[in-house]
PDB file of C-alpha atoms in Angstrom:
ATOM      1  CA  UNK R1181       0.000   0.000   0.000  1.00  0.00           C
ATOM      2  CA  UNK R1182       1.231   3.508  -0.610  1.00  0.00           C
ATOM      3  CA  UNK R1183       2.826   5.058   2.459  1.00  0.00           C
ATOM      4  CA  UNK R1184       2.626   8.739   3.371  1.00  0.00           C
ATOM      5  CA  UNK R1185       6.057  10.372   3.361  1.00  0.00           C
ATOM      6  CA  UNK R1186       6.234  10.772   7.135  1.00  0.00           C
ATOM      7  CA  UNK R1187       5.381   7.100   7.658  1.00  0.00           C
ATOM      8  CA  UNK R1188       8.061   6.050   5.174  1.00  0.00           C
ATOM      9  CA  UNK R1189      10.594   8.267   6.941  1.00  0.00           C
ATOM     10  CA  UNK R1190       9.679   6.816  10.356  1.00  0.00           C
ATOM     11  CA  UNK R1191       9.956   3.301   8.926  1.00  0.00           C
ATOM     12  CA  UNK R1192      13.388   4.060   7.466  1.00  0.00           C
ATOM     13  CA  UNK R1193      14.563   5.508  10.793  1.00  0.00           C
ATOM     14  CA  UNK R1194      13.351   2.373  12.603  1.00  0.00           C
ATOM     15  CA  UNK R1195      15.189   0.102  10.171  1.00  0.00           C
ATOM     16  CA  UNK R1196      18.382   2.164  10.305  1.00  0.00           C
ATOM     17  CA  UNK R1197      18.547   2.995  14.006  1.00  0.00           C
ATOM     18  CA  UNK R1198      16.008   1.205  16.211  1.00  0.00           C
ATOM     19  CA  UNK R1199      15.458  -2.325  14.866  1.00  0.00           C
ATOM     20  CA  UNK R1200      17.441  -4.800  16.951  1.00  0.00           C
ATOM     21  CA  UNK R1201      20.092  -6.877  15.157  1.00  0.00           C
ATOM     22  CA  UNK R1202      18.503 -10.223  14.346  1.00  0.00           C
ATOM     23  CA  UNK R1203      18.374 -12.913  11.706  1.00  0.00           C
ATOM     24  CA  UNK R1204      14.563 -12.558  11.584  1.00  0.00           C
ATOM     25  CA  UNK R1205      13.387 -11.739   8.055  1.00  0.00           C
ATOM     26  CA  UNK R1206      10.338  -9.754   9.133  1.00  0.00           C
ATOM     27  CA  UNK R1207      10.452  -5.973   9.277  1.00  0.00           C
ATOM     28  CA  UNK R1208       9.088  -5.612  12.791  1.00  0.00           C
ATOM     29  CA  UNK R1209      10.517  -7.703  15.599  1.00  0.00           C
ATOM     30  CA  UNK R1210      10.141  -7.900  19.344  1.00  0.00           C
ATOM     31  CA  UNK R1211      12.115  -5.350  21.344  1.00  0.00           C
ATOM     32  CA  UNK R1212      13.080  -7.894  24.005  1.00  0.00           C
ATOM     33  CA  UNK R1213      15.563 -10.699  23.285  1.00  0.00           C
ATOM     34  CA  UNK R1214      15.318 -13.081  21.618  1.00  0.00           C
ATOM     35  CA  UNK R1215      14.440 -10.712  18.767  1.00  0.00           C
ATOM     36  CA  UNK R1216      11.850 -12.620  16.745  1.00  0.00           C
ATOM     37  CA  UNK R1217       8.952 -11.752  14.449  1.00  0.00           C
ATOM     38  CA  UNK R1218       5.951 -10.143  16.085  1.00  0.00           C
ATOM     39  CA  UNK R1219       3.152 -12.593  16.766  1.00  0.00           C
ATOM     40  CA  UNK R1220      -0.361 -11.807  15.573  1.00  0.00           C
ATOM     41  CA  UNK R1221      -1.301 -11.202  19.204  1.00  0.00           C
ATOM     42  CA  UNK R1222       1.463  -8.562  19.416  1.00  0.00           C
ATOM     43  CA  UNK R1223       0.079  -6.728  16.397  1.00  0.00           C
ATOM     44  CA  UNK R1224      -3.400  -6.894  17.916  1.00  0.00           C
ATOM     45  CA  UNK R1225      -2.083  -5.435  21.177  1.00  0.00           C
ATOM     46  CA  UNK R1226      -0.237  -2.608  19.405  1.00  0.00           C
ATOM     47  CA  UNK R1227      -3.381  -1.757  17.450  1.00  0.00           C
ATOM     48  CA  UNK R1228      -5.513  -1.883  20.617  1.00  0.00           C
ATOM     49  CA  UNK R1229      -3.195   0.611  22.339  1.00  0.00           C
ATOM     50  CA  UNK R1230      -3.294   2.877  19.270  1.00  0.00           C
ATOM     51  CA  UNK R1231      -7.115   2.786  19.299  1.00  0.00           C
ATOM     52  CA  UNK R1232      -7.102   3.695  22.973  1.00  0.00           C
ATOM     53  CA  UNK R1233      -4.744   6.646  22.403  1.00  0.00           C
ATOM     54  CA  UNK R1234      -6.893   7.833  19.480  1.00  0.00           C
ATOM     55  CA  UNK R1235     -10.094   7.511  21.516  1.00  0.00           C
ATOM     56  CA  UNK R1236     -11.773   5.161  19.039  1.00  0.00           C
ATOM     57  CA  UNK R1237     -13.456   1.817  19.554  1.00  0.00           C
ATOM     58  CA  UNK R1238     -11.010  -1.067  19.546  1.00  0.00           C
ATOM     59  CA  UNK R1239     -10.635  -3.100  16.343  1.00  0.00           C
ATOM     60  CA  UNK R1240      -8.154  -5.611  14.999  1.00  0.00           C
ATOM     61  CA  UNK R1241      -5.817  -6.004  12.017  1.00  0.00           C
ATOM     62  CA  UNK R1242      -8.411  -7.870   9.962  1.00  0.00           C
ATOM     63  CA  UNK R1243     -10.691  -4.850  10.065  1.00  0.00           C
ATOM     64  CA  UNK R1244      -7.929  -2.765   8.496  1.00  0.00           C
ATOM     65  CA  UNK R1245      -7.504  -5.351   5.733  1.00  0.00           C
ATOM     66  CA  UNK R1246     -11.280  -5.371   5.238  1.00  0.00           C
ATOM     67  CA  UNK R1247     -11.421  -1.570   5.007  1.00  0.00           C
ATOM     68  CA  UNK R1248      -8.590  -1.489   2.474  1.00  0.00           C
ATOM     69  CA  UNK R1249     -10.148  -4.257   0.377  1.00  0.00           C
ATOM     70  CA  UNK R1250     -13.605  -2.627   0.384  1.00  0.00           C
ATOM     71  CA  UNK R1251     -12.134   0.780  -0.449  1.00  0.00           C
ATOM     72  CA  UNK R1252     -10.242  -0.673  -3.387  1.00  0.00           C
ATOM     73  CA  UNK R1253     -13.308  -2.572  -4.588  1.00  0.00           C
ATOM     74  CA  UNK R1254     -15.366   0.621  -4.346  1.00  0.00           C
ATOM     75  CA  UNK R1255     -12.678   2.464  -6.338  1.00  0.00           C
ATOM     76  CA  UNK R1256     -12.944  -0.083  -9.146  1.00  0.00           C
ATOM     77  CA  UNK R1257     -10.048  -2.433  -8.409  1.00  0.00           C
ATOM     78  CA  UNK R1258     -10.485  -6.026  -9.504  1.00  0.00           C
ATOM     79  CA  UNK R1259     -10.532  -8.910  -7.045  1.00  0.00           C
ATOM     80  CA  UNK R1260      -7.248 -10.106  -8.583  1.00  0.00           C
ATOM     81  CA  UNK R1261      -5.610  -6.730  -7.909  1.00  0.00           C
ATOM     82  CA  UNK R1262      -6.916  -6.626  -4.343  1.00  0.00           C
ATOM     83  CA  UNK R1263      -5.759 -10.201  -3.746  1.00  0.00           C
ATOM     84  CA  UNK R1264      -2.312  -9.367  -5.046  1.00  0.00           C
ATOM     85  CA  UNK R1265      -2.038  -6.357  -2.723  1.00  0.00           C
ATOM     86  CA  UNK R1266      -3.245  -8.370   0.279  1.00  0.00           C
ATOM     87  CA  UNK R1267      -0.934 -11.227  -0.803  1.00  0.00           C
ATOM     88  CA  UNK R1268      -3.687 -13.830  -1.025  1.00  0.00           C
ATOM     89  CA  UNK R1269      -3.063 -17.066  -2.899  1.00  0.00           C
ATOM     90  CA  UNK R1270      -6.761 -17.612  -3.648  1.00  0.00           C
ATOM     91  CA  UNK R1271      -9.513 -15.245  -4.778  1.00  0.00           C
ATOM     92  CA  UNK R1272     -11.927 -16.839  -2.317  1.00  0.00           C
ATOM     93  CA  UNK R1273      -9.707 -15.531   0.500  1.00  0.00           C
ATOM     94  CA  UNK R1274      -9.862 -12.027  -0.973  1.00  0.00           C
ATOM     95  CA  UNK R1275     -13.654 -12.333  -1.145  1.00  0.00           C
ATOM     96  CA  UNK R1276     -13.723 -12.661   2.647  1.00  0.00           C
ATOM     97  CA  UNK R1277     -12.254  -9.150   2.950  1.00  0.00           C
ATOM     98  CA  UNK R1278     -13.680  -7.408  -0.143  1.00  0.00           C
ATOM     99  CA  UNK R1279     -17.429  -7.512   0.193  1.00  0.00           C
ATOM    100  CA  UNK R1280     -19.936  -5.605  -1.873  1.00  0.00           C
ATOM    101  CA  UNK R1281     -21.725  -2.802  -0.013  1.00  0.00           C
ATOM    102  CA  UNK R1282     -25.232  -4.310   0.091  1.00  0.00           C
ATOM    103  CA  UNK R1283     -26.938  -1.002   0.963  1.00  0.00           C
ATOM    104  CA  UNK R1284     -25.396   0.765  -2.042  1.00  0.00           C
ATOM    105  CA  UNK R1285     -26.178  -2.216  -4.258  1.00  0.00           C
ATOM    106  CA  UNK R1286     -29.838  -2.085  -3.155  1.00  0.00           C
ATOM    107  CA  UNK R1287     -30.030   1.523  -4.412  1.00  0.00           C
ATOM    108  CA  UNK R1288     -29.228   0.230  -7.909  1.00  0.00           C
ATOM    109  CA  UNK R1289     -31.734  -2.621  -7.895  1.00  0.00           C
ATOM    110  CA  UNK R1290     -34.726  -2.270 -10.175  1.00  0.00           C
ATOM    111  CA  UNK R1291     -38.166  -3.370  -8.964  1.00  0.00           C
ATOM    112  CA  UNK R1292     -39.231  -6.769 -10.185  1.00  0.00           C
ATOM    113  CA  UNK R1293     -41.769  -6.318 -12.999  1.00  0.00           C
ATOM    114  CA  UNK R1294     -45.193  -7.790 -12.335  1.00  0.00           C
ATOM    115  CA  UNK R1295     -46.244 -10.648 -14.565  1.00  0.00           C
ATOM    116  CA  UNK R1296     -48.878  -9.873 -17.229  1.00  0.00           C
ATOM    117  CA  UNK R1297     -52.463 -10.754 -16.293  1.00  0.00           C
ATOM    118  CA  UNK R1298     -53.851 -13.743 -18.183  1.00  0.00           C
TER     119      UNK R1298
END
C-alpha cells in the first residue's frame, strides 16, 4: 500500500537505528531478546493501544484489511488486484475481505416487474 512520506521516513529511521540486530526476516521484531517476528497477538495489542490513544473503539488487524479491500473494490479495483495487494493465494480468501456494499447495491436494484395478467 502507498505510504505517506512521514510514515516512510519513520519506517526508514526504525530500520536504520532502532530495529534490533537479528536474523529474523520480518520488518518488525520484538524489542526484548530473543528478537523474533511479532506474533499476531502482538500486532493486535499494538493496534488496541493505538485505538485507545486515538479515543476510538477497539478493532483488529483484519478490520484494516477489510477496510482497504472494500475501499479498493469501491474504487474499481479487480478482485485479482486486491488479492495481489493483500498477498492472497486464492480469490476466495480475498472475497472474505472485499465484500460488496449491500446497501449501495440495493439503491441500484430495479423493482421486479409484475407478470402480465392472463
